[in-house]
Amino acid sequence: MHDMRGVIIEEGDVIAYGKSSRYDPITIGEVLSISDDGIVFVKGVNNSKGGYISNSERIIVLPSHYKEKVVE
């Protein structure tokens, strides 16, 4: 599975996803697992539960150093 720029999405990556609007901004989370049918299981920053994403058109893999600054 690839993000909008063609970067391969892997487990452990920090991604920004969703459609940004005034009332519903983009979300940032860590990829926990990827299934064969293109669904990504993500745990958002400061969330206790994960969720699923099926549309890879609105996913961007963030740089590896981003996780060190924000997620931890």
C-alpha positions as a LaTeX table, in Angstrom:
\begin{tabular}{lrrr}
\hline
Residue & $x$ (\AA) & $y$ (\AA) & $z$ (\AA) \\
\hline
Met1 & 0.00 & 0.00 & 0.00 \\
His2 & 1.29 & 3.48 & $-0.90$ \\
Asp3 & 0.58 & 7.02 & 0.25 \\
Met4 & $-0.26$ & 9.99 & $-1.99$ \\
Arg5 & 3.41 & 10.46 & $-2.94$ \\
Gly6 & 4.04 & 6.79 & $-3.73$ \\
Val7 & 5.86 & 6.05 & $-0.46$ \\
Ile8 & 5.25 & 2.50 & 0.80 \\
Ile9 & 3.23 & 2.49 & 4.02 \\
Glu10 & 4.72 & 0.13 & 6.60 \\
Glu11 & 3.90 & $-0.89$ & 10.15 \\
Gly12 & 5.31 & 1.62 & 12.63 \\
Asp13 & 5.10 & 4.59 & 10.24 \\
Val14 & 3.53 & 7.81 & 11.47 \\
Ile15 & 0.96 & 9.06 & 8.98 \\
Ala16 & $-1.31$ & 12.05 & 8.46 \\
Tyr17 & $-4.69$ & 11.05 & 7.06 \\
Gly18 & $-8.21$ & 12.23 & 6.40 \\
Lys19 & $-9.83$ & 15.16 & 4.66 \\
Ser20 & $-9.07$ & 18.44 & 6.30 \\
Ser21 & $-11.85$ & 20.92 & 6.86 \\
Arg22 & $-12.69$ & 23.60 & 9.35 \\
Tyr23 & $-14.68$ & 21.19 & 11.49 \\
Asp24 & $-12.77$ & 17.96 & 10.86 \\
Pro25 & $-8.97$ & 18.45 & 10.63 \\
Ile26 & $-6.52$ & 15.82 & 9.45 \\
Thr27 & $-5.49$ & 13.16 & 11.94 \\
Ile28 & $-2.02$ & 11.91 & 12.83 \\
Gly29 & $-1.43$ & 8.34 & 13.95 \\
Glu30 & 0.87 & 5.35 & 13.96 \\
Val31 & 0.29 & 2.41 & 11.62 \\
Leu32 & $-0.22$ & $-0.75$ & 13.68 \\
Ser33 & $-0.97$ & $-3.20$ & 10.86 \\
Ile34 & $-1.86$ & $-3.42$ & 7.16 \\
Ser35 & $-4.14$ & $-6.03$ & 5.63 \\
Asp36 & $-4.10$ & $-7.53$ & 2.13 \\
Asp37 & $-7.26$ & $-5.70$ & 1.07 \\
Gly38 & $-5.68$ & $-2.27$ & 1.58 \\
Ile39 & $-7.01$ & $-1.44$ & 5.00 \\
Val40 & $-4.66$ & 0.17 & 7.50 \\
Phe41 & $-5.18$ & $-0.12$ & 11.26 \\
Val42 & $-4.02$ & 3.11 & 12.90 \\
Lys43 & $-3.78$ & 4.32 & 16.47 \\
Gly44 & $-4.14$ & 8.09 & 16.54 \\
Val45 & $-1.99$ & 10.30 & 18.72 \\
Asn46 & $-3.42$ & 10.42 & 22.27 \\
Asn47 & $-6.13$ & 7.85 & 21.40 \\
Ser48 & $-6.63$ & 4.70 & 23.44 \\
Lys49 & $-8.24$ & 2.75 & 20.56 \\
Gly50 & $-7.25$ & 2.26 & 16.97 \\
Gly51 & $-9.28$ & 2.64 & 13.81 \\
Tyr52 & $-9.29$ & 1.48 & 10.20 \\
Ile53 & $-8.53$ & 3.43 & 7.05 \\
Ser54 & $-9.47$ & 2.01 & 3.66 \\
Asn55 & $-8.70$ & 4.95 & 1.36 \\
Ser56 & $-5.00$ & 5.43 & 0.67 \\
Glu57 & $-5.62$ & 8.53 & $-1.47$ \\
Arg58 & $-5.53$ & 10.80 & 1.59 \\
Ile59 & $-2.58$ & 9.33 & 3.50 \\
Ile60 & 0.89 & 10.86 & 3.81 \\
Val61 & 3.78 & 9.07 & 5.53 \\
Leu62 & 5.52 & 11.58 & 7.79 \\
Pro63 & 9.32 & 11.69 & 8.21 \\
Ser64 & 10.76 & 9.18 & 10.69 \\
His65 & 11.93 & 11.90 & 13.09 \\
Tyr66 & 8.33 & 13.14 & 13.44 \\
Lys67 & 7.49 & 10.17 & 15.69 \\
Glu68 & 10.29 & 11.10 & 18.08 \\
Lys69 & 8.99 & 14.65 & 18.45 \\
Val70 & 5.23 & 14.09 & 18.68 \\
Val71 & 4.08 & 10.55 & 19.41 \\
Glu72 & 6.26 & 9.84 & 22.42 \\
\hline
\end{tabular}
